Coordinates of N, CA and C in Angstrom, one line a residue:
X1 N -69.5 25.9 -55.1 CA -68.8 24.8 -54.4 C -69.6 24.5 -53.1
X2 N -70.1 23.1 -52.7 CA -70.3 22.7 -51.6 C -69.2 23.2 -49.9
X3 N -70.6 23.6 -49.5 CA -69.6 23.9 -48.5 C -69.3 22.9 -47.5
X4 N -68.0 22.6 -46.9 CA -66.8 21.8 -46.4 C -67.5 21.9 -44.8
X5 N -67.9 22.7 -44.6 CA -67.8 22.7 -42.8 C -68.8 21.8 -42.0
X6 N -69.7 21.0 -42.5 CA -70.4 20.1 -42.3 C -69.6 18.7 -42.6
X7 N -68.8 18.3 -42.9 CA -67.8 17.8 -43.7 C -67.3 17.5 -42.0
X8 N -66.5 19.0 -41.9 CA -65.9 18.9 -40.6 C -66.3 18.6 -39.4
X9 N -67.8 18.8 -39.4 CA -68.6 18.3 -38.0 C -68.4 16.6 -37.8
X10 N -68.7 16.1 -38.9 CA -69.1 14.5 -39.3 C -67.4 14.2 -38.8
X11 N -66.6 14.3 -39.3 CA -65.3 14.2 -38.8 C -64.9 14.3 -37.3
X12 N -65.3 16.0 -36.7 CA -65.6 15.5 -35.5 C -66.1 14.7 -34.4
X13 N -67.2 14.2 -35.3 CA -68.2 13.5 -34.6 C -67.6 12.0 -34.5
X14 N -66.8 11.7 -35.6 CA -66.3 10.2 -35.7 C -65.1 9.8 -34.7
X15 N -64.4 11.4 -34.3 CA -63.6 11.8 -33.7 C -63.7 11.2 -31.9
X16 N -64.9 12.0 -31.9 CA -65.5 12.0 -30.7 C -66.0 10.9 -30.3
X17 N -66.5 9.7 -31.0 CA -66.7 8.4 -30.5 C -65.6 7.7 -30.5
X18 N -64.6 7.8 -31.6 CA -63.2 7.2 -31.1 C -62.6 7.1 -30.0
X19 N -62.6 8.7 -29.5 CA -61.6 8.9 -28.2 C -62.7 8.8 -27.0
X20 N -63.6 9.2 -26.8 CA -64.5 9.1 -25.8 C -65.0 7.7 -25.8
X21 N -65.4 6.8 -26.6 CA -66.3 5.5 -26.5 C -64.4 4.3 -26.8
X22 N -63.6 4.5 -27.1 CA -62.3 3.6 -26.6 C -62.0 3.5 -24.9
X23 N -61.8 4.9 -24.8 CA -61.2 5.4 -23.7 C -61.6 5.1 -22.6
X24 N -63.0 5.4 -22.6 CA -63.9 5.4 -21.1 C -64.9 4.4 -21.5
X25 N -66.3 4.4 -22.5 CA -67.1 3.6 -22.6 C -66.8 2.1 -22.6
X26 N -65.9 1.4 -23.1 CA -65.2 0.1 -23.7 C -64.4 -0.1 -22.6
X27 N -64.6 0.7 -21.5 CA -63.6 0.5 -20.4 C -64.2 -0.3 -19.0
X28 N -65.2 -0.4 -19.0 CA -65.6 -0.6 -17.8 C -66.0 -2.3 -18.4
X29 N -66.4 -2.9 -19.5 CA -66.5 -3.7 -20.1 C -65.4 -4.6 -20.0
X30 N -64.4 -4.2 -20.1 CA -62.9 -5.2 -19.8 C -62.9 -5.1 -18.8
X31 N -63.4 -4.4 -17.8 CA -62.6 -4.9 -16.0 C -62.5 -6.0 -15.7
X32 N -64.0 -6.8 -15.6 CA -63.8 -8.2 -15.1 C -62.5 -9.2 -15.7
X33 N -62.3 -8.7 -16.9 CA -60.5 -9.5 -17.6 C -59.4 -9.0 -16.8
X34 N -59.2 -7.9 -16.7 CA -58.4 -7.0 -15.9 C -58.2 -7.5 -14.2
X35 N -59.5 -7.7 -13.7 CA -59.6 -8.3 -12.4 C -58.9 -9.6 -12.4
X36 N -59.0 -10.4 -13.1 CA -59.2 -11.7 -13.0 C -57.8 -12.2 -13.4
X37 N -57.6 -11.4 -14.3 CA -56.1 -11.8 -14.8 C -54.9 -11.1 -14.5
X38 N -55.5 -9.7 -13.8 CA -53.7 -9.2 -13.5 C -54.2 -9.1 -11.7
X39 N -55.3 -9.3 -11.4 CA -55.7 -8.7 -10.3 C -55.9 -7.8 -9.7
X40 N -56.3 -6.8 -10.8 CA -56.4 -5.6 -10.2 C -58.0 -5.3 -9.6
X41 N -58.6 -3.9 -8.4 CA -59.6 -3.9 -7.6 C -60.3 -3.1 -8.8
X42 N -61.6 -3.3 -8.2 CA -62.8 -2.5 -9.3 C -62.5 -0.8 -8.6
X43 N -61.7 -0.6 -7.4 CA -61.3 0.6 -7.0 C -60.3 1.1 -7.3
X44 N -59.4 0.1 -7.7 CA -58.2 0.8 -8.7 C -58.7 1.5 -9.9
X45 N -59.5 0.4 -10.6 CA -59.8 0.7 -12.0 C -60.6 1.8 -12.3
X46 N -61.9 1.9 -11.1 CA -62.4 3.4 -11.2 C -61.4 4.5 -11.0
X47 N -60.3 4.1 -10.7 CA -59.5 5.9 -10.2 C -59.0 5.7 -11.7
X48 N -58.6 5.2 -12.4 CA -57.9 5.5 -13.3 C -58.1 6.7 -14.2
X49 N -59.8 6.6 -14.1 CA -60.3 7.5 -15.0 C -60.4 8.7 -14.4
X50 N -60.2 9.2 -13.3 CA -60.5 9.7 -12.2 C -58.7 10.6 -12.2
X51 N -57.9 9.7 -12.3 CA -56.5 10.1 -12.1 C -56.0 10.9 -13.6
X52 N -56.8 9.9 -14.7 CA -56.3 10.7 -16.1 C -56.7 12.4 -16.5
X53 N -57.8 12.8 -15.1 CA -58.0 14.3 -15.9 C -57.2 15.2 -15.4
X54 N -56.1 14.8 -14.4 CA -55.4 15.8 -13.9 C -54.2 15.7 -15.0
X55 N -53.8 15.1 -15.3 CA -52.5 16.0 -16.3 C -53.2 16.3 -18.1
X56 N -54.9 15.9 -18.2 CA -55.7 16.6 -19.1 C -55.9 17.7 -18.6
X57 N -55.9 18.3 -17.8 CA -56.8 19.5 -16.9 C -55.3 20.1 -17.6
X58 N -53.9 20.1 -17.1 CA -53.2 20.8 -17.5 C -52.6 20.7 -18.9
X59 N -52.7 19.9 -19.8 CA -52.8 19.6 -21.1 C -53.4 20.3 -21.9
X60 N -54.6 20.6 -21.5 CA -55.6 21.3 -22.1 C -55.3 22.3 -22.6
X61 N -54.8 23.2 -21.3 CA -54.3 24.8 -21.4 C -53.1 24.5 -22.5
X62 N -52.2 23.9 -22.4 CA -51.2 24.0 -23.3 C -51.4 24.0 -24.8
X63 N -52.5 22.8 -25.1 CA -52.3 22.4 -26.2 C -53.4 23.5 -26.8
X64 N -54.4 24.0 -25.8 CA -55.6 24.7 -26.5 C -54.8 26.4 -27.0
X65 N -53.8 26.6 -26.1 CA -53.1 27.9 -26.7 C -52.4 27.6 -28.1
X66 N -51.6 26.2 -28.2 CA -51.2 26.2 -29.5 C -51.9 25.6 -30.3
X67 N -52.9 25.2 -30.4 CA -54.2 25.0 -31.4 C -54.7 27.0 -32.2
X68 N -54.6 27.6 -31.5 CA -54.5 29.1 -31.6 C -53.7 29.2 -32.7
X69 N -52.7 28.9 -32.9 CA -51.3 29.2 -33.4 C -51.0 28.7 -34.4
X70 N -51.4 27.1 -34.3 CA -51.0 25.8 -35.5 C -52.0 25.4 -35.7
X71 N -51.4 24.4 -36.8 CA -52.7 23.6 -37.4 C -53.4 22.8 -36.6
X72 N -54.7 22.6 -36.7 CA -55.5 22.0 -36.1 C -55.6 20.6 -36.5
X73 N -55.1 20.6 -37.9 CA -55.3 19.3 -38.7 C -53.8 18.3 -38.8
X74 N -52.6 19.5 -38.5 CA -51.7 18.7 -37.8 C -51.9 18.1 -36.6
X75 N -52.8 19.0 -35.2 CA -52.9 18.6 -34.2 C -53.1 16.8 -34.2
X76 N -54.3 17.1 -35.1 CA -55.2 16.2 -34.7 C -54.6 14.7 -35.3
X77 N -53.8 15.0 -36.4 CA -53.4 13.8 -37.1 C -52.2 13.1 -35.2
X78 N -51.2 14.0 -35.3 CA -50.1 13.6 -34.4 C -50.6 13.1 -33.1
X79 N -52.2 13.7 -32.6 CA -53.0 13.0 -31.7 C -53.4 11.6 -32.0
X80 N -53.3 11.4 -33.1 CA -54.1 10.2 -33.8 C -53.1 9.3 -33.6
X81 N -51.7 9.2 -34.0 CA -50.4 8.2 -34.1 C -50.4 8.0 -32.3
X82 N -50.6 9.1 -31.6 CA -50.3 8.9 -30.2 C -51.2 7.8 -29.3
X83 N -52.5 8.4 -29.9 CA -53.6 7.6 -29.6 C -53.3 6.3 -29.5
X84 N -53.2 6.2 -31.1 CA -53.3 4.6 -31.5 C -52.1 4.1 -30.9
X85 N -50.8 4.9 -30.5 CA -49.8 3.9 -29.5 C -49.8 3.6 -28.3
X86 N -50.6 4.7 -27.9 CA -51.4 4.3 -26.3 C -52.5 2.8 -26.5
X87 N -53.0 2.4 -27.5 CA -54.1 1.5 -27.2 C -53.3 0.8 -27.2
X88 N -52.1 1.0 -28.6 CA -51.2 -0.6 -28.5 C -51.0 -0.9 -27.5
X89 N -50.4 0.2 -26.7 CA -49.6 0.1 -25.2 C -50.2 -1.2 -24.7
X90 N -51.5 -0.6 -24.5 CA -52.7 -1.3 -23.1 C -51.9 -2.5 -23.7
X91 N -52.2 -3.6 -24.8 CA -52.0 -4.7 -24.9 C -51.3 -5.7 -24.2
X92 N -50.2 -5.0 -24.1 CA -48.8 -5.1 -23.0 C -48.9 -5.0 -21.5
X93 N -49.7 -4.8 -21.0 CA -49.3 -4.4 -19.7 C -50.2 -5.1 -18.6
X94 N -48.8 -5.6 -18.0 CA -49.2 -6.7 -17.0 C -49.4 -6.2 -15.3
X95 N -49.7 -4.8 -15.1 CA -49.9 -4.5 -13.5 C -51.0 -3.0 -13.6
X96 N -51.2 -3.0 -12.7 CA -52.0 -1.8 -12.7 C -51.2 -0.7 -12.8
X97 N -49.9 -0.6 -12.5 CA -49.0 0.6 -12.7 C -48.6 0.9 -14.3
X98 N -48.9 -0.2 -15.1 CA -48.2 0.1 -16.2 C -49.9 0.8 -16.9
X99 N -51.0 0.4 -16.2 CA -52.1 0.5 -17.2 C -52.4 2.3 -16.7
X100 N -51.8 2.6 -15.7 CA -51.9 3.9 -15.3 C -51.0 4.7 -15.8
X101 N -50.2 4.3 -16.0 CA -48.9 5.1 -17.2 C -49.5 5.2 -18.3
X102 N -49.6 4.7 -18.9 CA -50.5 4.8 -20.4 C -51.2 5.9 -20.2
X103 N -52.5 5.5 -19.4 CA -53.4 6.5 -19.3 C -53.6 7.9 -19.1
X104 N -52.6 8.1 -18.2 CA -51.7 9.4 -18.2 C -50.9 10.2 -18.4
X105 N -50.2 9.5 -19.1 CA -49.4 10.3 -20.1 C -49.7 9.9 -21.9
X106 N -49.2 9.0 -22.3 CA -49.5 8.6 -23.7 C -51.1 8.5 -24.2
X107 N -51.9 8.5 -23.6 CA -53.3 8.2 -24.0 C -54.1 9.8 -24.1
X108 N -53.3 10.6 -22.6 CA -53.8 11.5 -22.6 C -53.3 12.8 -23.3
X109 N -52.2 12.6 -24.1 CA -51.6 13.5 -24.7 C -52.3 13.4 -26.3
X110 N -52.4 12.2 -26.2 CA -53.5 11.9 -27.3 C -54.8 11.9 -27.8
X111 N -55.5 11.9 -26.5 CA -57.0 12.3 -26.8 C -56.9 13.8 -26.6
X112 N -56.2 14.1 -25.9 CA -56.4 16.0 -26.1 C -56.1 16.2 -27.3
X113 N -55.3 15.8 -28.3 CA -54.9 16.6 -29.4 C -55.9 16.0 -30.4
X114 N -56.3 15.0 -30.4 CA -57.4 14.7 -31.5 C -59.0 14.6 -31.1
X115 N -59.4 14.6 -29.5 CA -60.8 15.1 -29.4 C -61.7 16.4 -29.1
X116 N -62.1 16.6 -27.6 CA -63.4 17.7 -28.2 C -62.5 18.6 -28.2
X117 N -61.7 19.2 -27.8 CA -60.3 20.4 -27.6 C -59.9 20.4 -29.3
X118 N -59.7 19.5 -30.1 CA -59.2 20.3 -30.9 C -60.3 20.0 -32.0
X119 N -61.4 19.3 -31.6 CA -62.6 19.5 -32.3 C -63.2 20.7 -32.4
X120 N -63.6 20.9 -31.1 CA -64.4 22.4 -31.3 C -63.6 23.6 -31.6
X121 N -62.0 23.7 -31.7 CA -61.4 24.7 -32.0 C -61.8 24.5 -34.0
X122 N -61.9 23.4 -34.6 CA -62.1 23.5 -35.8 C -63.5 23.5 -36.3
X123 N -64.5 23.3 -35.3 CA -65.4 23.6 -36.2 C -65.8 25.2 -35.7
X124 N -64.6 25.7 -34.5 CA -65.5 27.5 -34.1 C -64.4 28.2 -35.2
X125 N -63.3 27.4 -36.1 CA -63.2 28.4 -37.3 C -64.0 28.3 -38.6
X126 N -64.9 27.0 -38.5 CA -66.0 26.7 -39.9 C -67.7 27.3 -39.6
X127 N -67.6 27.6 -38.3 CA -68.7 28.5 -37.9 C -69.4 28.8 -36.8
X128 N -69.8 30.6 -37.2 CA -70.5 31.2 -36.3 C -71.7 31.4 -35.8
X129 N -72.4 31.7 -36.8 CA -73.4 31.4 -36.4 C -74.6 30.3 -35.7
X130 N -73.9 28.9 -36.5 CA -74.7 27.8 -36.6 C -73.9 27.0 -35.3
X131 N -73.0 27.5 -35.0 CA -71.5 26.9 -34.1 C -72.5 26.2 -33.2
X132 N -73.4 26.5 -32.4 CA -73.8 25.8 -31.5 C -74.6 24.4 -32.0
X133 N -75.2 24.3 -33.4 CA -75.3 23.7 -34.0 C -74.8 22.1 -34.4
X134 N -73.8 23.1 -34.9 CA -72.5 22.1 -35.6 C -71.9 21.2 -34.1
X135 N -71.3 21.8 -33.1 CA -71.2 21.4 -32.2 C -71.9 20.6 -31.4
X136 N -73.3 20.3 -31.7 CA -74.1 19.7 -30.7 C -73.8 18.3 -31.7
X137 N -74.2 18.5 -33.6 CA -74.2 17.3 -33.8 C -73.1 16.4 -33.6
X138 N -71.6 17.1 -33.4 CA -70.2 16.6 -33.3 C -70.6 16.1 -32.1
X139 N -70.9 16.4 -30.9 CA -71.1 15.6 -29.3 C -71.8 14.3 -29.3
X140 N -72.3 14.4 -31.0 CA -73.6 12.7 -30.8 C -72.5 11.9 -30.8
X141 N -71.5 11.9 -31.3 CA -70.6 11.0 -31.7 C -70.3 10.1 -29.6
X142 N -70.0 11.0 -28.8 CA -69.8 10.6 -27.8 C -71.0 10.1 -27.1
X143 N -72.0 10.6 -27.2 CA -73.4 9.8 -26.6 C -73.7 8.5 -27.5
X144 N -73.6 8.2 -28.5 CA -73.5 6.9 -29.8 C -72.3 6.1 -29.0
X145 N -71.2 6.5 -29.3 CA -70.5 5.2 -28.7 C -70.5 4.9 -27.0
X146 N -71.7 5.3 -26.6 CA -72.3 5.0 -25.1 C -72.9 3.6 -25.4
X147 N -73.4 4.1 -26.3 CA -74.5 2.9 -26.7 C -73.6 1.8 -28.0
X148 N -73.5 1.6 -28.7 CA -73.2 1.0 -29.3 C -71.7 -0.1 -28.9
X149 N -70.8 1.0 -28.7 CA -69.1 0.1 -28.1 C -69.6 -0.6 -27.2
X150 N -70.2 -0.7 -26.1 CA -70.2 -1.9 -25.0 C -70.9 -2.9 -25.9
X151 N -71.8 -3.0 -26.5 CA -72.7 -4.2 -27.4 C -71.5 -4.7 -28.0
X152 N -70.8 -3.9 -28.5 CA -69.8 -4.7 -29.6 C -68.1 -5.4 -29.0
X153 N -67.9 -4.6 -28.1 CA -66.7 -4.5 -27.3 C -66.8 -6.6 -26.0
X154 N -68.4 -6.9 -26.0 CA -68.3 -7.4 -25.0 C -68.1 -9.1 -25.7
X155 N -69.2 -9.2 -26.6 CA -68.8 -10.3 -27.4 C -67.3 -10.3 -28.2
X156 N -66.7 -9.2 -28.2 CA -65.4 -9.3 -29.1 C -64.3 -10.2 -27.9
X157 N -64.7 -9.5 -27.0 CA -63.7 -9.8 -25.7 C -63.9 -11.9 -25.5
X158 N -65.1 -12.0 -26.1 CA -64.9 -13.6 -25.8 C -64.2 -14.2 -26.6
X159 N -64.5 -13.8 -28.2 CA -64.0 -14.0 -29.2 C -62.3 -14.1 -30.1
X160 N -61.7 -13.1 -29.3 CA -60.3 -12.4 -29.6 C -59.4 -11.6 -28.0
X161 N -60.3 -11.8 -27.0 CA -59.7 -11.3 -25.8 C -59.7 -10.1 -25.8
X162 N -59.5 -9.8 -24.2 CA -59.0 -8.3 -23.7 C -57.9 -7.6 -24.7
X163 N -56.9 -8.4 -24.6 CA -55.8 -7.7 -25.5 C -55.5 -7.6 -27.1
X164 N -56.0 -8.5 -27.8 CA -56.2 -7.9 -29.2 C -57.5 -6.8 -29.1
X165 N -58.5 -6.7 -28.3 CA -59.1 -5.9 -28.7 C -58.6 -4.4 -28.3
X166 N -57.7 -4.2 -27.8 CA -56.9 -3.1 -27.4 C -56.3 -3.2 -28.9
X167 N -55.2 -4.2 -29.6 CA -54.8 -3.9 -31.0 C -56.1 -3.2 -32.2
X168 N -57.0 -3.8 -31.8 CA -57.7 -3.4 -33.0 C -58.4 -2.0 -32.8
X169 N -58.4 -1.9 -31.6 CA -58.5 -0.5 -31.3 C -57.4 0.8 -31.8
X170 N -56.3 0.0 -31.7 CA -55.1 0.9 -31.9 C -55.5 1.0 -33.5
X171 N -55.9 -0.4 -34.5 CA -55.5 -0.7 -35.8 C -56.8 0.3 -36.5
X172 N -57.7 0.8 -35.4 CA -58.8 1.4 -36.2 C -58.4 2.7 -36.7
X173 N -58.0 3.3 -34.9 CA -57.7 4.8 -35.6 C -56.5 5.1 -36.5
X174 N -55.7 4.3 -36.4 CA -54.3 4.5 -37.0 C -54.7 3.9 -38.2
X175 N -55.4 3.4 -39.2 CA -55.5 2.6 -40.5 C -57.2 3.8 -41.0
X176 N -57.9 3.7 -40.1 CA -59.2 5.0 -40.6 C -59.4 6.1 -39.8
X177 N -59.0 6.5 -38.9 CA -59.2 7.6 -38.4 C -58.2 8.8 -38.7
X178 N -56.9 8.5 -38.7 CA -55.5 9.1 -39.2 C -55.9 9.6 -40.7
X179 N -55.9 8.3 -41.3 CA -56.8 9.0 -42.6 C -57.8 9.6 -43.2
X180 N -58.6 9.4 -42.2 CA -59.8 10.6 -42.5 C -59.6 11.6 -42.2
X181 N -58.7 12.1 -40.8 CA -58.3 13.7 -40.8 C -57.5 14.2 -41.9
X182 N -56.7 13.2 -42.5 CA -55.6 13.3 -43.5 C -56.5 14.5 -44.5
X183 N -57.5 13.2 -45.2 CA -58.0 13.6 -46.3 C -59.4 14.6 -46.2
X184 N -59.6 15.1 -44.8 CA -60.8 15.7 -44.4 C -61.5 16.9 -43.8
X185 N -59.6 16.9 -43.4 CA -60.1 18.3 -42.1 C -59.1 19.5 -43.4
X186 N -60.0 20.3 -42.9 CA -59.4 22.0 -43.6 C -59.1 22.5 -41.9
X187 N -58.0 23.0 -41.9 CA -58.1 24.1 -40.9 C -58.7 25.5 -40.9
X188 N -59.1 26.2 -42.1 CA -60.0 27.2 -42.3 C -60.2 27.0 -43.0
X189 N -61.7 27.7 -43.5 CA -62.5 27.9 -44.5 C -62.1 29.3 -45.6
X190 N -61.2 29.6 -45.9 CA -60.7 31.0 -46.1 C -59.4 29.9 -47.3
X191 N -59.0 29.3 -46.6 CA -58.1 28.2 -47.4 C -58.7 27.6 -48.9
X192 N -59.9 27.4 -49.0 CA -60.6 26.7 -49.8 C -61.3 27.8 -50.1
X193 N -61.2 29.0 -50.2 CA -62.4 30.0 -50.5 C -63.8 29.9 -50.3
X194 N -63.8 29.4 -49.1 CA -64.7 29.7 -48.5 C -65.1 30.7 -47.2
X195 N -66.6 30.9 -46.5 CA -66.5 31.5 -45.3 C -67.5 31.0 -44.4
X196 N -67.3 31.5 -43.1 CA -68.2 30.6 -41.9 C -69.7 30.6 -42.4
X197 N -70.3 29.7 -41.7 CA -71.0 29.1 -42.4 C -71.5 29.3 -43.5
X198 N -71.0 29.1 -44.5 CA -71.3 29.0 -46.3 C -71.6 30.3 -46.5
X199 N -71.8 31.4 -45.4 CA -72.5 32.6 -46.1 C -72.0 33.8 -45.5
X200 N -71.7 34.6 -46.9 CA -70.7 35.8 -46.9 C -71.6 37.1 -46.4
X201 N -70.8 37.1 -45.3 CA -71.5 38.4 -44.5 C -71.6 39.8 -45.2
X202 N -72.3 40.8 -45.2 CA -72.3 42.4 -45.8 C -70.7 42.6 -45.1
X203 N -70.7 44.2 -45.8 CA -69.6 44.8 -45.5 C -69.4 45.3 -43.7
X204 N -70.4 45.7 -43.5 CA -71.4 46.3 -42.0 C -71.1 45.1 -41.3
X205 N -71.1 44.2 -41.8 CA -71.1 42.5 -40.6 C -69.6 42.4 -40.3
X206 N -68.7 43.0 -40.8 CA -67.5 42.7 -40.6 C -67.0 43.6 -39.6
X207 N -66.3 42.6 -38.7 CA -65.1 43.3 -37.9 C -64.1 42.8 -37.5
X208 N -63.1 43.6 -37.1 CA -61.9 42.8 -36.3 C -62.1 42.7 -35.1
X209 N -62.0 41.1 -34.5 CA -61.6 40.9 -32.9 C -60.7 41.4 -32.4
X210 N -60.9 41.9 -31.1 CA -59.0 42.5 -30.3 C -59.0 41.1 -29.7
X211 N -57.9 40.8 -29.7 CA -57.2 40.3 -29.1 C -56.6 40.3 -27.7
X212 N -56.7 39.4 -26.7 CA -56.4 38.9 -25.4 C -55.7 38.5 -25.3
X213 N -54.8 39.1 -24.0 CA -53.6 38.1 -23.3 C -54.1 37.7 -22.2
X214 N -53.6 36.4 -22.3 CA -53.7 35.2 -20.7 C -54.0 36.1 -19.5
X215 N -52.8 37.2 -19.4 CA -53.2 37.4 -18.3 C -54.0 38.5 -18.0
X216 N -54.4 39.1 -19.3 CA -55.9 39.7 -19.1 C -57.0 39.2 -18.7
X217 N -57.0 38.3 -19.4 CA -58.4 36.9 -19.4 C -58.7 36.5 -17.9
X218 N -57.4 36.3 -17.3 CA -57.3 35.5 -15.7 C -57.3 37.0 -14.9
X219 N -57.6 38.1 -15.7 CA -57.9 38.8 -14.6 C -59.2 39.1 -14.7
X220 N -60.4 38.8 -15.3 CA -61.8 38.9 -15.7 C -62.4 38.4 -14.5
X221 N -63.0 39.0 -14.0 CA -63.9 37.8 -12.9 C -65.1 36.8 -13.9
X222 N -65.6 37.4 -15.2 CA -66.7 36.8 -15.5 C -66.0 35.4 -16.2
X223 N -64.4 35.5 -16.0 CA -63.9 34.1 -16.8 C -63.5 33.0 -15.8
X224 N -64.0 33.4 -14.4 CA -63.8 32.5 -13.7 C -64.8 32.5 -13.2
X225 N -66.2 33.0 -13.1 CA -67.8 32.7 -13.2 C -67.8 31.6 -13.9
X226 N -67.3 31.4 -15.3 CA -67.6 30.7 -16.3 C -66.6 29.6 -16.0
X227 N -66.0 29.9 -16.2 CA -64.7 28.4 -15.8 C -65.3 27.7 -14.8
X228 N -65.5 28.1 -13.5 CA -65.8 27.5 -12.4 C -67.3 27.0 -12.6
X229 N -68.3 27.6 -13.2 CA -69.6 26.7 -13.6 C -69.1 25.6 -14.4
X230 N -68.6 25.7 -15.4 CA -68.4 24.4 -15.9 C -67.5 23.3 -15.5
X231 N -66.7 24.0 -14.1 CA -65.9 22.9 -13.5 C -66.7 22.4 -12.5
X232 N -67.7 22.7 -11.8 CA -68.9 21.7 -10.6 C -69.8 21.3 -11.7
X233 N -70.0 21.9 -13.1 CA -71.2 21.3 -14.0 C -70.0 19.5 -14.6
X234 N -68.5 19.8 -14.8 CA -68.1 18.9 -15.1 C -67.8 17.6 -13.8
X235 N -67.5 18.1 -12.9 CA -67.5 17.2 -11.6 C -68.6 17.0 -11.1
X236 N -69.7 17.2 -11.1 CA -70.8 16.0 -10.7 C -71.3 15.1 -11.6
X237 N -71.5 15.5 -13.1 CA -71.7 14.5 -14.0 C -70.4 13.5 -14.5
X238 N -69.2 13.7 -14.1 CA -68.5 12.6 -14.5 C -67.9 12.0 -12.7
X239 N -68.5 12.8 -11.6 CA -68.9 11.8 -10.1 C -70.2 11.3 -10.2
X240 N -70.8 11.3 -11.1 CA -72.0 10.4 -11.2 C -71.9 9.5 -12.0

């Protein structure tokens, strides 16, 4: 049997341009509509994105403990319905207060449950070894729609406006993206008789992990070494 967990990367990866290249990339491309017709400042509109990672920052934690617990492929679908009601949203909204509601609550409850959070929780149960691997190629998806969504996003905007292209945004994930997790994502590879990366370890390679509680973890100094590097690694590249 071909193995599935490359399967799951490619899914990730389609994942990861959806919610990252909608959200942010495709975003800065509508301002001047946004300016011009609701009047909002190019200093409002930068905070927006700026304002959305604080109730992600605490979203995270929640949803990433019950990603632990539940399906990943439920996650991701119920992220997917959310998503796409958040784009509808945008369509509608005539002030800056409403376009900041969206984005913090409905949009963000939505990309956490169907991007790299509950991406990389499914491809670190399709593999170990190669994880860093699989993972890198699932991130192209977010460097690709750098490139590509503004090319496409800017002529659409002449053609069909700011606000259908928010519907078709909604119409994409919710009509092909909903359905490709449907029919795509395995939550383990143990499900399908398979194992991490395609290949069955010796008897000797096997062990059990122990298990951690929270408030073990938050009592570790090297997990707040770690946390804290990648919170100034995360704050200057998204203040740049």
């Amino acid at each position: 049997m071909k193995f599935f967990g490359w399967r799951m990367v490619f899914t990730g990866l389609t994942l990861e341009f959806t919610v990252v290249g909608f959200l942010f990339y495709s975003f800065p491309v509508i301002w001047p509509y946004l300016i011009s017709e609701l009047g909002m400042t190019e200093s409002q509109l930068g905070m927006v994105s700026a304002f959305y990672f604080i109730p992600v920052a605490i979203l995270a934690i929640i949803v990433g403990r019950a990603l632990d617990k539940y399906s990943v492929k439920n996650f991701m679908m119920i992220g997917a319905i959310t998503y796409a009601v958040g784009l509808f949203s945008l369509s509608f909204i005539n002030s800056y207060w409403s376009l900041l509601t969206i984005y913090l609550t409905i949009l963000a409850l939505g990309s956490i449950m169907m991007g790299n959070l509950a991406v990389s929780k499914l491809i670190a149960n399709w593999f170990d070894k190669n994880a860093g691997k699989a993972l890198g190629i699932a991130a192209i998806g977010i460097s690709f729609s750098g490139v590509i969504l503004p090319l496409i996003v800017d002529p659409l905007l002449e053609l069909v406006g700011w606000r259908n292209v928010y519907v078709i945004f909604a119409s994409i994930v919710f009509f092909m993206i909903l359905p490709l997790v449907f029919f795509t994502v395995i939550d383990d590879p143990k499900t399908v008789n398979q194992v991490k990366d395609g290949v069955k370890k010796d008897d000797k390679q096997e062990f059990i992990s122990e298990e951690i509680t929270a408030k073990d973890l938050l009592s570790k100094k090297v997990f707040w070494i770690i946390s804290l590097a990648f919170a100034f690694q995360f704050l200057s590249m998204m203040g740049v």
